[in-house]
mmCIF file of C-alpha atoms and ligand atoms in Angstrom:
data_model
loop_
_atom_site.group_PDB
_atom_site.id
_atom_site.type_symbol
_atom_site.label_atom_id
_atom_site.label_comp_id
_atom_site.label_asym_id
_atom_site.label_seq_id
_atom_site.Cartn_x
_atom_site.Cartn_y
_atom_site.Cartn_z
ATOM 1 C CA UNK A 1 10.957 18.035 -7.548
ATOM 2 C CA UNK A 2 9.226 15.173 -6.154
ATOM 3 C CA UNK A 3 5.410 15.769 -5.030
ATOM 4 C CA UNK A 4 6.134 14.717 -1.466
ATOM 5 C CA UNK A 5 9.480 14.533 0.284
ATOM 6 C CA UNK A 6 9.913 12.951 3.848
ATOM 7 C CA UNK A 7 13.527 13.679 5.012
ATOM 8 C CA UNK A 8 14.862 12.003 8.154
ATOM 9 C CA UNK A 9 11.593 12.156 10.124
ATOM 10 C CA UNK A 10 11.883 11.050 13.976
ATOM 11 C CA UNK A 11 9.046 11.454 16.342
ATOM 12 C CA UNK A 12 8.497 10.250 19.833
ATOM 13 C CA UNK A 13 5.176 11.068 21.649
ATOM 14 C CA UNK A 14 7.118 12.303 24.615
ATOM 15 C CA UNK A 15 8.726 15.634 24.957
ATOM 16 C CA UNK A 16 12.114 16.594 23.314
ATOM 17 C CA UNK A 17 13.801 16.644 26.489
ATOM 18 C CA UNK A 18 12.789 13.050 26.869
ATOM 19 C CA UNK A 19 13.670 11.942 23.287
ATOM 20 C CA UNK A 20 17.303 12.696 23.694
ATOM 21 C CA UNK A 21 17.346 10.206 26.673
ATOM 22 C CA UNK A 22 15.201 7.691 25.016
ATOM 23 C CA UNK A 23 16.216 4.573 23.166
ATOM 24 C CA UNK A 24 15.381 4.376 19.467
ATOM 25 C CA UNK A 25 12.923 1.382 20.348
ATOM 26 C CA UNK A 26 10.775 3.641 22.247
ATOM 27 C CA UNK A 27 10.369 6.210 19.206
ATOM 28 C CA UNK A 28 7.094 5.960 17.077
ATOM 29 C CA UNK A 29 9.179 7.000 14.148
ATOM 30 C CA UNK A 30 13.032 6.811 13.503
ATOM 31 C CA UNK A 31 14.870 8.672 10.738
ATOM 32 C CA UNK A 32 12.107 8.018 7.883
ATOM 33 C CA UNK A 33 12.877 9.236 4.338
ATOM 34 C CA UNK A 34 11.149 8.639 1.238
ATOM 35 C CA UNK A 35 9.825 10.338 -1.872
ATOM 36 C CA UNK A 36 6.302 10.161 -3.556
ATOM 37 C CA UNK A 37 6.519 11.173 -7.391
ATOM 38 C CA UNK A 38 3.384 12.464 -9.044
ATOM 39 C CA UNK A 39 0.887 10.110 -10.319
ATOM 40 C CA UNK A 40 2.307 7.232 -8.368
ATOM 41 C CA UNK A 41 1.263 5.327 -5.158
ATOM 42 C CA UNK A 42 3.612 4.505 -2.595
ATOM 43 C CA UNK A 43 2.320 1.409 -0.332
ATOM 44 C CA UNK A 44 3.405 1.621 3.243
ATOM 45 C CA UNK A 45 3.125 -1.913 4.843
ATOM 46 C CA UNK A 46 3.657 -2.733 8.282
ATOM 47 C CA UNK A 47 2.200 -4.698 11.397
ATOM 48 C CA UNK A 48 0.159 -2.964 14.115
ATOM 49 C CA UNK A 49 2.067 -0.471 16.174
ATOM 50 C CA UNK A 50 4.852 0.086 13.459
ATOM 51 C CA UNK A 51 4.257 3.805 13.211
ATOM 52 C CA UNK A 52 1.946 4.047 10.210
ATOM 53 C CA UNK A 53 -0.560 6.177 11.540
ATOM 54 C CA UNK A 54 1.614 8.569 13.299
ATOM 55 C CA UNK A 55 3.408 8.803 9.779
ATOM 56 C CA UNK A 56 0.138 9.455 8.112
ATOM 57 C CA UNK A 57 -0.621 12.208 10.867
ATOM 58 C CA UNK A 58 2.871 13.802 10.588
ATOM 59 C CA UNK A 59 2.238 14.178 6.724
ATOM 60 C CA UNK A 60 -1.187 15.544 7.069
ATOM 61 C CA UNK A 61 0.444 18.173 9.190
ATOM 62 C CA UNK A 62 -1.448 17.070 12.273
ATOM 63 C CA UNK A 63 1.607 15.977 14.275
ATOM 64 C CA UNK A 64 4.751 18.011 14.133
ATOM 65 C CA UNK A 65 7.722 15.658 14.068
ATOM 66 C CA UNK A 66 10.651 16.386 16.458
ATOM 67 C CA UNK A 67 13.094 15.997 13.768
ATOM 68 C CA UNK A 68 13.257 16.101 10.106
ATOM 69 C CA UNK A 69 11.351 17.870 7.398
ATOM 70 C CA UNK A 70 8.266 17.215 5.113
ATOM 71 C CA UNK A 71 8.134 18.977 1.853
ATOM 72 C CA UNK A 72 4.956 19.038 -0.184
ATOM 73 C CA UNK A 73 5.297 20.486 -3.682
ATOM 74 C CA UNK A 74 8.501 21.885 -2.402
ATOM 75 C CA UNK A 75 6.888 23.673 0.494
ATOM 76 C CA UNK A 76 7.897 22.737 4.125
ATOM 77 C CA UNK A 77 4.532 21.666 5.589
ATOM 78 C CA UNK A 78 5.447 23.050 9.178
ATOM 79 C CA UNK A 79 6.616 26.505 8.093
ATOM 80 C CA UNK A 80 5.015 29.325 9.591
ATOM 81 C CA UNK A 81 2.964 30.136 6.650
ATOM 82 C CA UNK A 82 2.269 27.456 3.928
ATOM 83 C CA UNK A 83 0.245 28.393 0.750
ATOM 84 C CA UNK A 84 -3.692 28.006 1.204
ATOM 85 C CA UNK A 85 -3.646 25.914 -1.902
ATOM 86 C CA UNK A 86 -1.553 23.128 -0.350
ATOM 87 C CA UNK A 87 -4.374 22.429 2.099
ATOM 88 C CA UNK A 88 -6.622 21.383 -0.520
ATOM 89 C CA UNK A 89 -4.038 19.562 -2.455
ATOM 90 C CA UNK A 90 -3.735 16.836 0.093
ATOM 91 C CA UNK A 91 -6.698 14.961 1.227
ATOM 92 C CA UNK A 92 -7.454 11.824 3.413
ATOM 93 C CA UNK A 93 -9.493 8.535 3.509
ATOM 94 C CA UNK A 94 -9.669 6.637 6.972
ATOM 95 C CA UNK A 95 -10.396 2.986 7.540
ATOM 96 C CA UNK A 96 -13.480 3.068 9.322
ATOM 97 C CA UNK A 97 -15.708 4.735 6.956
ATOM 98 C CA UNK A 98 -18.669 5.009 9.634
ATOM 99 C CA UNK A 99 -16.591 6.825 12.451
ATOM 100 C CA UNK A 100 -15.200 9.114 9.549
ATOM 101 C CA UNK A 101 -18.415 10.835 8.737
ATOM 102 C CA UNK A 102 -20.956 12.865 10.880
ATOM 103 C CA UNK A 103 -24.070 10.365 10.986
ATOM 104 C CA UNK A 104 -26.299 13.519 10.924
ATOM 105 C CA UNK A 105 -25.002 14.621 7.437
ATOM 106 C CA UNK A 106 -26.398 13.386 4.051
ATOM 107 C CA UNK A 107 -24.103 12.088 1.410
ATOM 108 C CA UNK A 108 -24.456 15.413 -0.298
ATOM 109 C CA UNK A 109 -23.599 17.512 2.569
ATOM 110 C CA UNK A 110 -20.695 15.086 3.391
ATOM 111 C CA UNK A 111 -19.262 15.523 -0.229
ATOM 112 C CA UNK A 112 -19.894 19.090 -0.593
ATOM 113 C CA UNK A 113 -18.162 20.279 2.726
ATOM 114 C CA UNK A 114 -14.630 20.703 1.078
ATOM 115 C CA UNK A 115 -16.461 22.567 -1.876
ATOM 116 C CA UNK A 116 -18.077 24.920 0.496
ATOM 117 C CA UNK A 117 -14.978 25.636 2.378
ATOM 118 C CA UNK A 118 -12.706 26.125 -0.743
ATOM 119 C CA UNK A 119 -14.860 26.884 -3.752
ATOM 120 C CA UNK A 120 -17.505 29.535 -4.493
ATOM 121 C CA UNK A 121 -19.973 27.538 -6.433
ATOM 122 C CA UNK A 122 -23.544 28.456 -6.936
ATOM 123 C CA UNK A 123 -26.195 25.957 -5.278
ATOM 124 C CA UNK A 124 -27.055 24.473 -8.815
ATOM 125 C CA UNK A 125 -23.329 24.117 -9.717
ATOM 126 C CA UNK A 126 -22.462 22.427 -6.164
ATOM 127 C CA UNK A 127 -25.349 20.072 -6.591
ATOM 128 C CA UNK A 128 -24.343 18.998 -10.133
ATOM 129 C CA UNK A 129 -20.732 18.573 -8.934
ATOM 130 C CA UNK A 130 -22.001 16.390 -6.044
ATOM 131 C CA UNK A 131 -23.969 14.224 -8.370
ATOM 132 C CA UNK A 132 -21.008 13.873 -10.947
ATOM 133 C CA UNK A 133 -18.766 12.703 -7.886
ATOM 134 C CA UNK A 134 -21.257 10.329 -6.739
ATOM 135 C CA UNK A 135 -21.598 8.813 -10.237
ATOM 136 C CA UNK A 136 -17.838 8.724 -10.568
ATOM 137 C CA UNK A 137 -17.478 6.659 -7.622
ATOM 138 C CA UNK A 138 -20.380 4.168 -8.707
ATOM 139 C CA UNK A 139 -23.232 5.844 -6.715
ATOM 140 C CA UNK A 140 -26.113 7.825 -8.074
ATOM 141 C CA UNK A 141 -28.363 11.039 -7.639
ATOM 142 C CA UNK A 142 -30.821 9.010 -5.776
ATOM 143 C CA UNK A 143 -28.051 8.640 -3.018
ATOM 144 C CA UNK A 144 -27.884 12.437 -2.235
ATOM 145 C CA UNK A 145 -30.375 12.754 0.654
ATOM 146 C CA UNK A 146 -29.257 9.537 2.315
ATOM 147 C CA UNK A 147 -27.702 9.449 5.769
ATOM 148 C CA UNK A 148 -24.613 7.408 6.546
ATOM 149 C CA UNK A 149 -26.698 4.468 8.252
ATOM 150 C CA UNK A 150 -28.442 3.943 4.783
ATOM 151 C CA UNK A 151 -25.098 2.959 3.103
ATOM 152 C CA UNK A 152 -23.144 -0.181 3.279
ATOM 153 C CA UNK A 153 -19.453 0.216 4.325
ATOM 154 C CA UNK A 154 -18.338 -0.205 0.912
ATOM 155 C CA UNK A 155 -20.716 2.600 -0.305
ATOM 156 C CA UNK A 156 -19.650 4.685 2.427
ATOM 157 C CA UNK A 157 -16.088 4.217 1.473
ATOM 158 C CA UNK A 158 -17.214 5.547 -1.876
ATOM 159 C CA UNK A 159 -18.608 8.623 -0.413
ATOM 160 C CA UNK A 160 -15.447 9.300 1.683
ATOM 161 C CA UNK A 161 -13.646 8.941 -1.730
ATOM 162 C CA UNK A 162 -15.727 11.191 -3.462
ATOM 163 C CA UNK A 163 -15.348 13.758 -0.789
ATOM 164 C CA UNK A 164 -11.542 13.172 -0.943
ATOM 165 C CA UNK A 165 -11.333 13.747 -4.676
ATOM 166 C CA UNK A 166 -13.777 16.911 -4.771
ATOM 167 C CA UNK A 167 -11.154 19.635 -4.676
ATOM 168 C CA UNK A 168 -9.067 17.799 -7.347
ATOM 169 C CA UNK A 169 -6.076 17.154 -5.088
ATOM 170 C CA UNK A 170 -2.673 15.864 -5.962
ATOM 171 C CA UNK A 171 -1.974 13.450 -3.082
ATOM 172 C CA UNK A 172 -4.571 11.259 -1.034
ATOM 173 C CA UNK A 173 -3.301 9.681 2.232
ATOM 174 C CA UNK A 174 -5.189 6.538 2.325
ATOM 175 C CA UNK A 175 -5.157 5.005 6.047
ATOM 176 C CA UNK A 176 -6.300 1.398 5.835
ATOM 177 C CA UNK A 177 -9.037 2.266 3.288
ATOM 178 C CA UNK A 178 -10.130 -1.265 2.658
ATOM 179 C CA UNK A 179 -9.220 -2.996 5.836
ATOM 180 C CA UNK A 180 -12.845 -2.982 7.103
ATOM 181 C CA UNK A 181 -14.470 -4.140 4.216
ATOM 182 C CA UNK A 182 -15.235 -7.624 2.882
ATOM 183 C CA UNK A 183 -13.227 -9.171 0.069
ATOM 184 C CA UNK A 184 -15.534 -8.163 -2.880
ATOM 185 C CA UNK A 185 -15.785 -4.448 -1.822
ATOM 186 C CA UNK A 186 -12.026 -4.352 -1.134
ATOM 187 C CA UNK A 187 -11.446 -5.468 -4.761
ATOM 188 C CA UNK A 188 -14.034 -3.004 -6.031
ATOM 189 C CA UNK A 189 -12.639 -0.112 -4.069
ATOM 190 C CA UNK A 190 -8.931 -0.865 -4.972
ATOM 191 C CA UNK A 191 -10.101 -1.022 -8.706
ATOM 192 C CA UNK A 192 -11.881 2.507 -8.171
ATOM 193 C CA UNK A 193 -8.746 4.034 -6.750
ATOM 194 C CA UNK A 194 -6.463 2.655 -9.427
ATOM 195 C CA UNK A 195 -8.820 4.191 -12.103
ATOM 196 C CA UNK A 196 -8.934 7.589 -10.319
ATOM 197 C CA UNK A 197 -5.177 7.512 -9.957
ATOM 198 C CA UNK A 198 -4.682 7.075 -13.697
ATOM 199 C CA UNK A 199 -7.562 9.420 -14.857
ATOM 200 C CA UNK A 200 -6.529 12.316 -12.827
ATOM 201 C CA UNK A 201 -2.697 11.485 -12.130
ATOM 202 C CA UNK A 202 -3.286 11.327 -8.341
ATOM 203 C CA UNK A 203 -0.738 10.123 -5.901
ATOM 204 C CA UNK A 204 -1.477 8.093 -2.997
ATOM 205 C CA UNK A 205 0.222 7.107 0.405
ATOM 206 C CA UNK A 206 -1.483 3.819 0.762
ATOM 207 C CA UNK A 207 -1.035 2.706 4.476
ATOM 208 C CA UNK A 208 -1.900 -0.956 5.330
ATOM 209 C CA UNK A 209 -1.045 -4.013 7.065
ATOM 210 C CA UNK A 210 -2.436 -6.087 4.252
ATOM 211 C CA UNK A 211 0.175 -7.200 1.713
ATOM 212 C CA UNK A 212 -2.186 -8.145 -1.118
ATOM 213 C CA UNK A 213 -4.024 -4.786 -0.919
ATOM 214 C CA UNK A 214 -0.500 -3.063 -1.013
ATOM 215 C CA UNK A 215 0.543 -5.048 -3.865
ATOM 216 C CA UNK A 216 -2.667 -4.426 -5.713
ATOM 217 C CA UNK A 217 -2.343 -0.702 -5.829
ATOM 218 C CA UNK A 218 1.394 0.298 -5.151
ATOM 219 C CA UNK A 219 4.025 1.423 -7.745
ATOM 220 C CA UNK A 220 6.651 1.477 -4.989
ATOM 221 C CA UNK A 221 6.594 -0.101 -1.364
ATOM 222 C CA UNK A 222 7.899 0.474 1.998
ATOM 223 C CA UNK A 223 7.938 -1.703 4.808
ATOM 224 C CA UNK A 224 7.898 -0.193 8.250
ATOM 225 C CA UNK A 225 8.715 -1.979 11.512
ATOM 226 C CA UNK A 226 9.043 -0.609 14.881
ATOM 227 C CA UNK A 227 9.164 2.793 13.623
ATOM 228 C CA UNK A 228 11.923 2.173 10.984
ATOM 229 C CA UNK A 229 11.528 1.947 7.148
ATOM 230 C CA UNK A 230 13.402 -1.480 6.918
ATOM 231 C CA UNK A 231 12.680 -1.770 3.223
ATOM 232 C CA UNK A 232 12.102 0.474 0.274
ATOM 233 C CA UNK A 233 11.338 -1.135 -3.059
ATOM 234 C CA UNK A 234 11.768 1.683 -5.566
ATOM 235 C CA UNK A 235 9.635 0.117 -8.190
ATOM 236 C CA UNK A 236 6.941 -2.417 -8.721
ATOM 237 C CA UNK A 237 9.327 -4.599 -10.574
ATOM 238 C CA UNK A 238 11.674 -4.524 -7.896
ATOM 239 C CA UNK A 239 9.063 -5.711 -5.297
ATOM 240 C CA UNK A 240 7.524 -8.095 -7.343
ATOM 241 C CA UNK A 241 10.615 -10.169 -8.123
ATOM 242 C CA UNK A 242 12.611 -9.997 -4.869
ATOM 243 C CA UNK A 243 12.059 -13.044 -2.484
HETATM 244 P P1 ADP B 321 0.281 1.793 13.426
HETATM 245 O O1 ADP B 321 -0.487 2.692 12.725
HETATM 246 O O2 ADP B 321 1.393 1.083 12.579
HETATM 247 O O3 ADP B 321 -0.492 0.635 14.163
HETATM 248 P P2 ADP B 321 0.975 3.846 15.468
HETATM 249 O O4 ADP B 321 1.383 4.994 14.529
HETATM 250 O O5 ADP B 321 -0.560 3.913 15.755
HETATM 251 O O6 ADP B 321 1.184 2.498 14.524
HETATM 252 O O7 ADP B 321 1.853 3.753 16.518
HETATM 253 C C1 ADP B 321 3.326 3.888 16.623
HETATM 254 C C2 ADP B 321 3.718 3.700 18.207
HETATM 255 O O8 ADP B 321 3.318 4.979 18.739
HETATM 256 C C3 ADP B 321 2.982 2.639 18.970
HETATM 257 O O9 ADP B 321 4.221 2.264 19.958
HETATM 258 C C4 ADP B 321 2.097 3.386 19.702
HETATM 259 O O10 ADP B 321 1.793 2.765 21.044
HETATM 260 C C5 ADP B 321 2.511 4.794 19.738
HETATM 261 N N1 ADP B 321 1.427 5.907 19.780
HETATM 262 C C6 ADP B 321 0.687 5.877 18.946
HETATM 263 N N2 ADP B 321 -0.242 7.127 19.132
HETATM 264 C C7 ADP B 321 0.211 7.550 20.393
HETATM 265 C C8 ADP B 321 -0.313 8.602 21.198
HETATM 266 N N3 ADP B 321 -1.207 9.419 20.731
HETATM 267 N N4 ADP B 321 0.278 8.791 22.307
HETATM 268 C C9 ADP B 321 1.506 8.110 22.571
HETATM 269 N N5 ADP B 321 1.998 6.981 22.030
HETATM 270 C C10 ADP B 321 1.343 6.634 20.819
HETATM 271 P P1 ADP B 322 -16.840 17.329 -16.830
HETATM 272 O O1 ADP B 322 -17.565 16.419 -17.582
HETATM 273 O O2 ADP B 322 -17.794 18.224 -15.656
HETATM 274 O O3 ADP B 322 -15.722 18.143 -17.172
HETATM 275 P P2 ADP B 322 -14.985 15.937 -15.287
HETATM 276 O O4 ADP B 322 -14.533 14.461 -15.712
HETATM 277 O O5 ADP B 322 -13.941 16.991 -15.360
HETATM 278 O O6 ADP B 322 -16.267 16.504 -15.474
HETATM 279 O O7 ADP B 322 -15.207 15.620 -13.684
HETATM 280 C C1 ADP B 322 -16.006 14.846 -13.130
HETATM 281 C C2 ADP B 322 -16.045 14.864 -11.674
HETATM 282 O O8 ADP B 322 -14.721 14.437 -11.186
HETATM 283 C C3 ADP B 322 -16.063 16.265 -11.183
HETATM 284 O O9 ADP B 322 -17.133 16.296 -10.159
HETATM 285 C C4 ADP B 322 -14.804 16.561 -10.774
HETATM 286 O O10 ADP B 322 -14.951 17.454 -9.340
HETATM 287 C C5 ADP B 322 -14.032 15.416 -10.536
HETATM 288 N N1 ADP B 322 -12.741 15.391 -10.821
HETATM 289 C C6 ADP B 322 -12.418 16.147 -12.135
HETATM 290 N N2 ADP B 322 -11.022 16.083 -12.229
HETATM 291 C C7 ADP B 322 -10.639 15.749 -11.119
HETATM 292 C C8 ADP B 322 -9.242 15.623 -10.580
HETATM 293 N N3 ADP B 322 -8.127 15.881 -11.329
HETATM 294 N N4 ADP B 322 -8.996 15.105 -9.299
HETATM 295 C C9 ADP B 322 -10.095 14.848 -8.608
HETATM 296 N N5 ADP B 322 -11.217 14.800 -9.154
HETATM 297 C C10 ADP B 322 -11.624 15.401 -10.170
#
């Protein structure tokens, strides 16, 4: 069983009735199928408007696709009842680290929010976990009380990553996580993501329009264009050698 199975997903932002009459070219996603295995990263590459964010939303359970099925750890994500644990096993990191966080929350409260929602830790345990997470992503205890505007874009993305790994998830959806960062910070964040992946056996869906970033982190690579998966390189070897 794959960690994530996406089977024949088709989505149009218009109603079902309209979808039948609509041309494929007007669909945000057309018949998308792929799998993500445990401990691997699928890079999803495509130009603006290709359907990358729509696919991210569909997989996060935020946008029910009109056709197709998504299985996460064998469970249909859009079934009436899904196990509570599945929610915490899939986390997300977005591109714009500033608008993704509440500007009035401290680093500690941003990171501990998922812990508060899902785990019953004592205040001391929670604080220790937050400090461990900050240190794991290259920040320190002195950062706990700082607000988002006191961090650089790269530091804030580290906080978003700390928050995403706090519940020890199996899959992280990374939606353009380095696209708003300078080259140096892009490299550092990709290195951190690669380390966390091998350390914790994490899986990623890495959504990007940046081919270099995709190559730096992906084990397999898909190319999305106008809502269709036009290429799917099943192994790093395959996409690095094909011309
Ligand atoms: P990408 O993330 O690759 O830039 P999107 O998934 O945002 O692509 O968009 C795919 C297509 O769906 C585009 O044609 C876009 O205009 C359309 N689209 C995206 N979001 C919406 C929405 N909320 N309502 C209607 N159409 C949308
Ligand atoms: P400890 O020394 O306390 O055992 P760990 O190395 O297990 O520390 O964890 C350090 C931090 O990394 C913890 O705050 C924990 O929440 C986080 N962490 C540990 N394992 C995972 C995992 N599988 N996925 C995501 N985060 C993890």
